[in-house]
Short mmCIF file of C-alpha atoms in Angstrom, two decimals:
data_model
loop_
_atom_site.label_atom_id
_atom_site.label_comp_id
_atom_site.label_asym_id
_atom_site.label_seq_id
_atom_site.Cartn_x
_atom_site.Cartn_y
_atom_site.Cartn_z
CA UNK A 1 5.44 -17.30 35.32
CA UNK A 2 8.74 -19.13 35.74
CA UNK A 3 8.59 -19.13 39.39
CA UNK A 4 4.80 -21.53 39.61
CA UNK A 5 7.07 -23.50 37.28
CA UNK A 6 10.15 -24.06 39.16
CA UNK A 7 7.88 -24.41 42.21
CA UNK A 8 5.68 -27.25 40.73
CA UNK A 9 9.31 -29.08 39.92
CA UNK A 10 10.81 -28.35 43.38
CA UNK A 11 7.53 -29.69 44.73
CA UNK A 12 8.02 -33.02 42.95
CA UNK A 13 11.51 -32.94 43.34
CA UNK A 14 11.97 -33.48 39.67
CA UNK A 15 15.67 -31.05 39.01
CA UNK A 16 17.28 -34.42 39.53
CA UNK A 17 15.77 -35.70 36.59
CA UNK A 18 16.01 -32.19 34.02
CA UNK A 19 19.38 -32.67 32.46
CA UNK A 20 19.46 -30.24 29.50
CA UNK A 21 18.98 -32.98 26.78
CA UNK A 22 15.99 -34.29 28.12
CA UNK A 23 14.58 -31.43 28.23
CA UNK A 24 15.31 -30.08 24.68
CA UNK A 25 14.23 -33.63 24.14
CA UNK A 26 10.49 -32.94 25.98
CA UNK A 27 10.35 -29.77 24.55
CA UNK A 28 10.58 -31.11 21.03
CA UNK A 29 8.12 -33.90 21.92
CA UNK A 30 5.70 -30.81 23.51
CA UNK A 31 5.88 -29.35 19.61
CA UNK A 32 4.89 -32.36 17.93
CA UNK A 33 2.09 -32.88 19.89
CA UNK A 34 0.90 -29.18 19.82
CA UNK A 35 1.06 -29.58 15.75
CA UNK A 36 -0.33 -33.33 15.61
CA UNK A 37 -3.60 -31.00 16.47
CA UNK A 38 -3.50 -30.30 12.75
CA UNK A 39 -2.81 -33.53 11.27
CA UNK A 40 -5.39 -34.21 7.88
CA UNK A 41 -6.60 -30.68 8.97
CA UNK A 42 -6.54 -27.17 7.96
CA UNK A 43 -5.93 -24.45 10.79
CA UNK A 44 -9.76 -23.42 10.69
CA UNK A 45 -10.56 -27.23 11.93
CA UNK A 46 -8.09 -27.66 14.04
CA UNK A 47 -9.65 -24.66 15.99
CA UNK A 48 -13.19 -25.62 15.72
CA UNK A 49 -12.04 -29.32 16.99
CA UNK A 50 -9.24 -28.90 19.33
CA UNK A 51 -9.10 -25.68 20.92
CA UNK A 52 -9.15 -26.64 24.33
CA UNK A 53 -5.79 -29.07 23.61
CA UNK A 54 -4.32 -26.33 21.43
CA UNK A 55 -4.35 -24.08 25.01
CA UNK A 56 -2.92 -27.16 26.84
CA UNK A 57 -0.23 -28.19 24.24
CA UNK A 58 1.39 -24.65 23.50
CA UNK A 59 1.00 -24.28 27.29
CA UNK A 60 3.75 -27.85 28.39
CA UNK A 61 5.75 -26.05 25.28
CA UNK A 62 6.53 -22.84 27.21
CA UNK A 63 6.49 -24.85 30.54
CA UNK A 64 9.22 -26.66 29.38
CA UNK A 65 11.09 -23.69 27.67
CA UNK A 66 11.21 -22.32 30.63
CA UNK A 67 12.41 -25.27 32.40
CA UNK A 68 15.60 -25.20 29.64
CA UNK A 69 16.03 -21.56 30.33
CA UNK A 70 16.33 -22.30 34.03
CA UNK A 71 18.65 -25.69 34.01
CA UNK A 72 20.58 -23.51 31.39
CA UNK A 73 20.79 -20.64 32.91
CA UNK A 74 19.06 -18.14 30.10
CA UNK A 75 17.29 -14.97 31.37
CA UNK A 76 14.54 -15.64 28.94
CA UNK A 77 13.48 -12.19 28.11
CA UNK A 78 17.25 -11.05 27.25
CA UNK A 79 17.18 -13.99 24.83
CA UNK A 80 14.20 -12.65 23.64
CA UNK A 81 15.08 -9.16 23.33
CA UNK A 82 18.82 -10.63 21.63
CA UNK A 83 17.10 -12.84 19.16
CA UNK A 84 14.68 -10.03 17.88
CA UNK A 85 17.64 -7.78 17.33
CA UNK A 86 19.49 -10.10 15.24
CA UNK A 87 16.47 -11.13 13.55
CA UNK A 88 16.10 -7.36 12.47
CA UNK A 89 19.57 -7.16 10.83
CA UNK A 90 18.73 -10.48 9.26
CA UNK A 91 15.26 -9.10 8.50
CA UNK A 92 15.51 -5.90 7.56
CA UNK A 93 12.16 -3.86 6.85
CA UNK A 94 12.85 -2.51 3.54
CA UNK A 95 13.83 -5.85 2.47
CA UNK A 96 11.43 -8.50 4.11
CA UNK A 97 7.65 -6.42 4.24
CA UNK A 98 4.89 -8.67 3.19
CA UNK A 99 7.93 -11.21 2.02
CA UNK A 100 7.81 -14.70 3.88
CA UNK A 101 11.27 -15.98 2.31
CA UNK A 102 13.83 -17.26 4.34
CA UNK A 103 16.44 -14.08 5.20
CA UNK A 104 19.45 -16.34 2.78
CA UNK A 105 16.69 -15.89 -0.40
CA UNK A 106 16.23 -12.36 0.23
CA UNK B 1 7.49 -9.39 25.64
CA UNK B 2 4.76 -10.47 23.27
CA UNK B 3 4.34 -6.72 22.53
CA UNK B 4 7.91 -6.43 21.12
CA UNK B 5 7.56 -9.83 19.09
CA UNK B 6 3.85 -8.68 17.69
CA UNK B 7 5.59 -5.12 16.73
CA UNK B 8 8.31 -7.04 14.70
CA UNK B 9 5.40 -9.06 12.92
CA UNK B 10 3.68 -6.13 11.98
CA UNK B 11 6.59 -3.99 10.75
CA UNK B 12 6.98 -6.53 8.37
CA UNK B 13 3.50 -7.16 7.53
CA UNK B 14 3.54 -10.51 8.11
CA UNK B 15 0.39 -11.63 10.06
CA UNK B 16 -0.80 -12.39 6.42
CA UNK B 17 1.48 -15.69 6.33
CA UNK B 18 0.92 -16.44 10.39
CA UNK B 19 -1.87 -19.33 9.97
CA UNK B 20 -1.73 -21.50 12.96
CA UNK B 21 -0.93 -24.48 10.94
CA UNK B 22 2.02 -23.12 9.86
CA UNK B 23 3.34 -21.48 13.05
CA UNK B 24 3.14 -24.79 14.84
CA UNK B 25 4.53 -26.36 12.05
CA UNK B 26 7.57 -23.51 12.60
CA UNK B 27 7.33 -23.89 16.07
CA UNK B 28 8.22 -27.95 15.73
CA UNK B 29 10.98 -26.66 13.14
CA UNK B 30 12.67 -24.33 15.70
CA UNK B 31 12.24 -26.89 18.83
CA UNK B 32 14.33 -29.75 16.30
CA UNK B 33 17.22 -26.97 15.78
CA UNK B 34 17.45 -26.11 19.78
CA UNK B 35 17.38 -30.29 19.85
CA UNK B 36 19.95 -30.56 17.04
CA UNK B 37 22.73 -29.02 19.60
CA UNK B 38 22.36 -32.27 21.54
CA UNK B 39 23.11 -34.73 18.28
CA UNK B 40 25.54 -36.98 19.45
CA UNK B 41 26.17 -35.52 22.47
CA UNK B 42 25.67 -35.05 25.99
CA UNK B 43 24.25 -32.57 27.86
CA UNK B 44 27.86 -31.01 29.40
CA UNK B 45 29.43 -31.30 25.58
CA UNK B 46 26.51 -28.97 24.71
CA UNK B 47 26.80 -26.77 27.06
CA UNK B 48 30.29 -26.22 26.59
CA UNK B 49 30.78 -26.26 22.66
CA UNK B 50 26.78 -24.20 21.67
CA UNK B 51 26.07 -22.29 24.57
CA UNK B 52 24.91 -18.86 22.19
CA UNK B 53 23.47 -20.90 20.01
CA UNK B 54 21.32 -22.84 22.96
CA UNK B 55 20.08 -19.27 24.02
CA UNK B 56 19.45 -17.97 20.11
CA UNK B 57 17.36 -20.90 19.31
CA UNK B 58 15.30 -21.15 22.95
CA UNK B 59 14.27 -17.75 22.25
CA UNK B 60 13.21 -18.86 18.57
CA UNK B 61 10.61 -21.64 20.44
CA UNK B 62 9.69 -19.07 23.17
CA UNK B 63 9.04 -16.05 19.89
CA UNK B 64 6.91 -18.68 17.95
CA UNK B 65 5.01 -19.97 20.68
CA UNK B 66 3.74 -16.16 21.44
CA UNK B 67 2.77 -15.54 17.87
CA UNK B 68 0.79 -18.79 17.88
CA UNK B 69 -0.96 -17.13 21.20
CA UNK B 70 -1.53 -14.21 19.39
CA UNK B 71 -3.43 -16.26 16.24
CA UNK B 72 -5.04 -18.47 18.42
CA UNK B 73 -5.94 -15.79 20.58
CA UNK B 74 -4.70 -17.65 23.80
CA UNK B 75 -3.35 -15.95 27.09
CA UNK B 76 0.22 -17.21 27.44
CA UNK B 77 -0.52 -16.74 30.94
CA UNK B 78 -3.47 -17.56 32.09
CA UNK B 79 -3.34 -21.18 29.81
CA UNK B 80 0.12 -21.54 31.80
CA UNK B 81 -1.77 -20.99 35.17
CA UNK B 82 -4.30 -23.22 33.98
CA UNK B 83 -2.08 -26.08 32.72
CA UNK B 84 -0.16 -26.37 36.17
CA UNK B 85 -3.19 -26.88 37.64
CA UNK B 86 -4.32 -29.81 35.66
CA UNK B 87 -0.55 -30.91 36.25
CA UNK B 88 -1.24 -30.73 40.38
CA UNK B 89 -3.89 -32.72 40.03
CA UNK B 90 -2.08 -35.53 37.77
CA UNK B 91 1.08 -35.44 39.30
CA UNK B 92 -0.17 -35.17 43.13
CA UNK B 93 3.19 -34.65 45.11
CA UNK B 94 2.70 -37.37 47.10
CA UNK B 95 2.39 -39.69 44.03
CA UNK B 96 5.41 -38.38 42.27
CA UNK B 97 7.72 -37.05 44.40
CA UNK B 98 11.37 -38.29 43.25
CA UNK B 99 9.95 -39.83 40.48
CA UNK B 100 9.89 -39.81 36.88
CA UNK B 101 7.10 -41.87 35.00
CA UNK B 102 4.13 -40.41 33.49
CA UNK B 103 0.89 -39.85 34.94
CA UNK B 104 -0.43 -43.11 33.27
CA UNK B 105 2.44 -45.27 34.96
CA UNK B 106 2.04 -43.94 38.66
CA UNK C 1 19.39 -51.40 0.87
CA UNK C 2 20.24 -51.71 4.79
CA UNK C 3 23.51 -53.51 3.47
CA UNK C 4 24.82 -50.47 1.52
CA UNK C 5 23.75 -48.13 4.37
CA UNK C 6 25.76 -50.41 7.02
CA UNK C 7 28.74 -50.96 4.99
CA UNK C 8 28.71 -46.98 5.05
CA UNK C 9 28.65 -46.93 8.43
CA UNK C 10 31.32 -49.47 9.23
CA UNK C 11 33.84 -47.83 6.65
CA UNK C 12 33.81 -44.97 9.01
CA UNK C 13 33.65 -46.87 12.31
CA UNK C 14 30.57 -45.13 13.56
CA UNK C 15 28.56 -47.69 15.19
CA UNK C 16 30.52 -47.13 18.26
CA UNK C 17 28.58 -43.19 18.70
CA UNK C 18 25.30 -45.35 17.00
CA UNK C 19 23.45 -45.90 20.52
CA UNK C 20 19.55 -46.19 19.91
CA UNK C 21 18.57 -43.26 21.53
CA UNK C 22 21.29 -40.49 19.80
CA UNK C 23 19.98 -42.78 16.39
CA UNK C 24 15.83 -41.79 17.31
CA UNK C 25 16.97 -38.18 17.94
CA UNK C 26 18.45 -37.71 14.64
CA UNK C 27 15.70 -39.37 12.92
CA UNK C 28 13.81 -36.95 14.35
CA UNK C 29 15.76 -34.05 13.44
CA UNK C 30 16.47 -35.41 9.55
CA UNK C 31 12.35 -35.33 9.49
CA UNK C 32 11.90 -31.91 10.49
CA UNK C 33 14.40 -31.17 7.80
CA UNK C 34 12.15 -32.75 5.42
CA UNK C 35 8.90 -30.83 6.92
CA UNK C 36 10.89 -27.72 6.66
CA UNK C 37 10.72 -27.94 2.57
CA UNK C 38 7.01 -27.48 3.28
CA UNK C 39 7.15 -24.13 5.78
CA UNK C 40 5.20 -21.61 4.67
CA UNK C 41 4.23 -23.37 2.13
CA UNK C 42 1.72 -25.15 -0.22
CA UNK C 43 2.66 -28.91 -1.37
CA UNK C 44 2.41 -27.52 -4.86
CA UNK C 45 5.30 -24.36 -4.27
CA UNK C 46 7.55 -26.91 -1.86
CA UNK C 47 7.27 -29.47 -4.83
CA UNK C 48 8.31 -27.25 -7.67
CA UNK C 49 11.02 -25.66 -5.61
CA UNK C 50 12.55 -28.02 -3.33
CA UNK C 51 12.44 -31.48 -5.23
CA UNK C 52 15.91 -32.04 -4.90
CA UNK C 53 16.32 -31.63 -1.30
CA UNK C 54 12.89 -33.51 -0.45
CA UNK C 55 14.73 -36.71 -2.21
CA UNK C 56 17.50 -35.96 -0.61
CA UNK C 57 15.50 -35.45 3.30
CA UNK C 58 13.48 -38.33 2.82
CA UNK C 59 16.96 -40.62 1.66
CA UNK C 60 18.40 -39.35 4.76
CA UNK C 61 15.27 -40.34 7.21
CA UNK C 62 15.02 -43.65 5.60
CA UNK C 63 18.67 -44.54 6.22
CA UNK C 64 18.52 -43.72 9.93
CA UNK C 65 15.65 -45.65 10.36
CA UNK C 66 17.79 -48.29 8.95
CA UNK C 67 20.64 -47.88 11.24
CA UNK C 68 18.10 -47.86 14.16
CA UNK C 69 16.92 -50.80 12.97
CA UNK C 70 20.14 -52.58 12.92
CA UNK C 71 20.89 -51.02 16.54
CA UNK C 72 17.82 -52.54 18.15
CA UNK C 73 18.13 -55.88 16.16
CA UNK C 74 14.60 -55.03 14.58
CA UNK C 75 14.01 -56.87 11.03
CA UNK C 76 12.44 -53.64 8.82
CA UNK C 77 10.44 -55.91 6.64
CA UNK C 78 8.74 -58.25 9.44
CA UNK C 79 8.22 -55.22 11.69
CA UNK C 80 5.90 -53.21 8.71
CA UNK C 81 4.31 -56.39 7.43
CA UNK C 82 3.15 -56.85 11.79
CA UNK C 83 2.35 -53.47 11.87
CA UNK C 84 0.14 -53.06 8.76
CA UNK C 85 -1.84 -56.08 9.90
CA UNK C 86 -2.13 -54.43 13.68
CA UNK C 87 -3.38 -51.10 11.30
CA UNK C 88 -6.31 -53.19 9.69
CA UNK C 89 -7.67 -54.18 12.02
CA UNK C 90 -7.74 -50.70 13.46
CA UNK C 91 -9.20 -49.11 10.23
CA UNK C 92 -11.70 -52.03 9.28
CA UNK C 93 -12.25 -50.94 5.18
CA UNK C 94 -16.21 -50.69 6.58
CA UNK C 95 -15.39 -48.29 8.99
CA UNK C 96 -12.62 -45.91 7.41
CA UNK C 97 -13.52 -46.13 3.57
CA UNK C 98 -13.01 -42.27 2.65
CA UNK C 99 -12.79 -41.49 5.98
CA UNK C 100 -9.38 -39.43 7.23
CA UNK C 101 -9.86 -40.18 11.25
CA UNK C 102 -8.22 -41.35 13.68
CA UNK C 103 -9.51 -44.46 14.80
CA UNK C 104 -10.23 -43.76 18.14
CA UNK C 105 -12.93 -41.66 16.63
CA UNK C 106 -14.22 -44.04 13.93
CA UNK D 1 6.92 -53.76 1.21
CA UNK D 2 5.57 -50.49 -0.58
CA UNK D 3 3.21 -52.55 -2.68
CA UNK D 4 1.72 -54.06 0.70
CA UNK D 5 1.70 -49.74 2.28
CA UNK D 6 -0.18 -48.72 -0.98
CA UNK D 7 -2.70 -51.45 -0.76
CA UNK D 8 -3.67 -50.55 2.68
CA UNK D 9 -3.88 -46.91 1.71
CA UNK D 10 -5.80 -47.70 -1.72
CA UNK D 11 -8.08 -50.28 -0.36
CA UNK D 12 -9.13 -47.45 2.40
CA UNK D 13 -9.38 -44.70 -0.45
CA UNK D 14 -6.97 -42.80 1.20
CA UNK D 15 -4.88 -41.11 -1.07
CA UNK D 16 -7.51 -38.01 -1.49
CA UNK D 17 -5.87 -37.20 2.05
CA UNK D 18 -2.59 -37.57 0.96
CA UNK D 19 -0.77 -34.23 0.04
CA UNK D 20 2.78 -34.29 0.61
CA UNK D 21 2.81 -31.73 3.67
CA UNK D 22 0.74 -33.51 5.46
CA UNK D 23 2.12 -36.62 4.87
CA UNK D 24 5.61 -35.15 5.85
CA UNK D 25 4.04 -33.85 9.05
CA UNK D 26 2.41 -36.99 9.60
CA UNK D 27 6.21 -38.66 9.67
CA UNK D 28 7.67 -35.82 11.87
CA UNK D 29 4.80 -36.70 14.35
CA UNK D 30 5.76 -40.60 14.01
CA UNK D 31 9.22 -40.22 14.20
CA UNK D 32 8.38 -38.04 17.52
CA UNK D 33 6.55 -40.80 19.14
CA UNK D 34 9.23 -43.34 18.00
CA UNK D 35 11.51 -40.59 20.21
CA UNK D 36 9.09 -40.89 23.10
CA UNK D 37 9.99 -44.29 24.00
CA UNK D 38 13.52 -42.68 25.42
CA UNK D 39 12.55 -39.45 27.07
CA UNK D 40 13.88 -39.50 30.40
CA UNK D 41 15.68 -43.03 29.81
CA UNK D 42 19.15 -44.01 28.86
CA UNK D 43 19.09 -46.35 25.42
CA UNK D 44 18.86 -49.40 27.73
CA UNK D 45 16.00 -48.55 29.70
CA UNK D 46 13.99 -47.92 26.72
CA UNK D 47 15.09 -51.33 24.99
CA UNK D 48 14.25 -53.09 28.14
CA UNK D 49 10.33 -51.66 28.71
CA UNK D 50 9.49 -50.51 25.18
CA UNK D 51 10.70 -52.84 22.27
CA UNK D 52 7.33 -53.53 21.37
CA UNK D 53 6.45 -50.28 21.03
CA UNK D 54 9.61 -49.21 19.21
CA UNK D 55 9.08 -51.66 16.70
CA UNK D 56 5.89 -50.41 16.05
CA UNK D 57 7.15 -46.91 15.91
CA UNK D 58 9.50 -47.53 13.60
CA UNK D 59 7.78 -49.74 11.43
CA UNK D 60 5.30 -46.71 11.24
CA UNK D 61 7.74 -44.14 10.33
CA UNK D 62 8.73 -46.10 7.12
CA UNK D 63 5.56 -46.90 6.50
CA UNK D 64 5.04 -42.89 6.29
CA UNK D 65 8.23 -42.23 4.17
CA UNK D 66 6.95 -45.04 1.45
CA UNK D 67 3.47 -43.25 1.31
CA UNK D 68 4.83 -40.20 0.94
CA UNK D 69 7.95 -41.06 -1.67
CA UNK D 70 4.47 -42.40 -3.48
CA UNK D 71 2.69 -38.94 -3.61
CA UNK D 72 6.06 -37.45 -4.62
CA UNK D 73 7.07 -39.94 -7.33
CA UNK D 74 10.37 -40.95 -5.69
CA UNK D 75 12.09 -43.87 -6.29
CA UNK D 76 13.18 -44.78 -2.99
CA UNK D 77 16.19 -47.39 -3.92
CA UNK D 78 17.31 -44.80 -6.43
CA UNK D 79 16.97 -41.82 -3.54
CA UNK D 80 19.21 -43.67 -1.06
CA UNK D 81 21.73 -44.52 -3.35
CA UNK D 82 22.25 -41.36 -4.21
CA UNK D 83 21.93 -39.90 -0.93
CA UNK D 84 25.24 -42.33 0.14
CA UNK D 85 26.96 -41.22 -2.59
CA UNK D 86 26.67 -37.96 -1.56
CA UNK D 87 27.50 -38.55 1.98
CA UNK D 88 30.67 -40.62 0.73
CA UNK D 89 31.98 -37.42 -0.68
CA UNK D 90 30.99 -35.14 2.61
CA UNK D 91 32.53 -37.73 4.76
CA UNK D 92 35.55 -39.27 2.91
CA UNK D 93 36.97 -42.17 5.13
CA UNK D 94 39.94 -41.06 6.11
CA UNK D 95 38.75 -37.37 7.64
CA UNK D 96 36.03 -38.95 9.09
CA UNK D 97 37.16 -42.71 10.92
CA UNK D 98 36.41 -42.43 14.25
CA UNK D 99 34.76 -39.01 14.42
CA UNK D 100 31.37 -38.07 14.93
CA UNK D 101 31.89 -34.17 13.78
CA UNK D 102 29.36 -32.70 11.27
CA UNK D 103 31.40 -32.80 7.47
CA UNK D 104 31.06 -28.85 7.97
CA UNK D 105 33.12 -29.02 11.16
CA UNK D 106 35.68 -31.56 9.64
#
């Protein structure tokens, strides 16, 4: 998946511009405008009415996550795998099933 | 990788909570903290002062963006695929090689 | 109000680090810190437990939208009063009576 | 200038739509767009080809925090008062002239 993604940039010659604040920047942007899909509306709307955006928006979001990962050198599935471990001291199962607080109100 | 993020879900029993309002609404949350470690900075200060906590909070965008796919029901990968496309055919090379603006501005 | 906010700023010498574009990225952030009051959550449950920091959140966005303001020489009061009367005639009260959309679908 | 923000909303019969988390996701979205103006710009080159656009921005983001210090029965004057007061005693003048440091980091 990354690699169609660098390749589109290296196409366009775009690295120049992907400094690492822009980017988190974009990304950010990318969010807003996957969840202005649900502005005034509850989630079963925003499906009936904006699927096909939904697919496009949360689509740029990982596009540009993985262009962070690459101008920031992050093997994105270690991340992964890293972040889920911590999460499951923070989270542990005994304490957190069918809970949604936050891990500090647990 | 979305099999190891769904199993975490479900050992906690939390699908329940997962609407898609709320997960984009988490995913915008987690894409403002990767953001915050740019506050008042630039990019090499970043780099250099929150480099594990760059990677910890990528992976939070990356983790919420494929639970969203899993409660929209959208393959991460073929709504990638599909996205670049679109992206070809806005941002022909020959348009926007070298150069920034959007789409709209070419 | 904007005096009190810039006299708080100048105590501390900060308008040097107060460029436009660091000031719209941490309005940005100090929103999301406001939305987050409402993760995983109904208005009703963020309401009865997070009034305090909700005050507090939507101080904090207010003030930086103050200090942006003052950084791009914008007068807060002319700019809403423009932009309220760019907003009606938008939403024409015929057209959007009751009526939650946007008004490029009106 | 809220009296003139409520009119608009009350003359449209708005304030049905107006729950406080989707008001509060409406301003993350606006303060996102305000943000817009500067992706992939330095502060000057978004003064230069956006002002009018900022100052519409902007002017909509406050709009957004008066409608929804309305719905939550917040005193807005009050709020930021007490916010700087708060912030006076996080950043105390002499630990934080001159720096740009979080108070946590001071």
């Amino acid at each position: 998946m990354i690699e169609e993604v660098i390749a589109f940039r290296d196409e366009r010659n775009w690295k120049q511009f992907h400094n690492p604040k822009d980017l988190a920047l974009s990304l950010s942007l990318e969010a807003s405008e996957l969840l202005e899909n649900f502005q005034w509306k509850t989630s079963e709307q925003a499906i009936k009415e904006n699927m096909d955006n939904l697919k496009d928006e949360l689509a740029d979001v990982v596009i540009y996550a993985l262009l962070l990962s690459d101008a920031l050198d992050i093997n994105m599935e270690t991340a992964i795998k890293e972040k889920i471990r911590k999460n499951r001291s923070k989270y542990p199962v005994e304490k957190s099933f069918g809970i949604s607080k936050k891990y500090t109100d647990l």
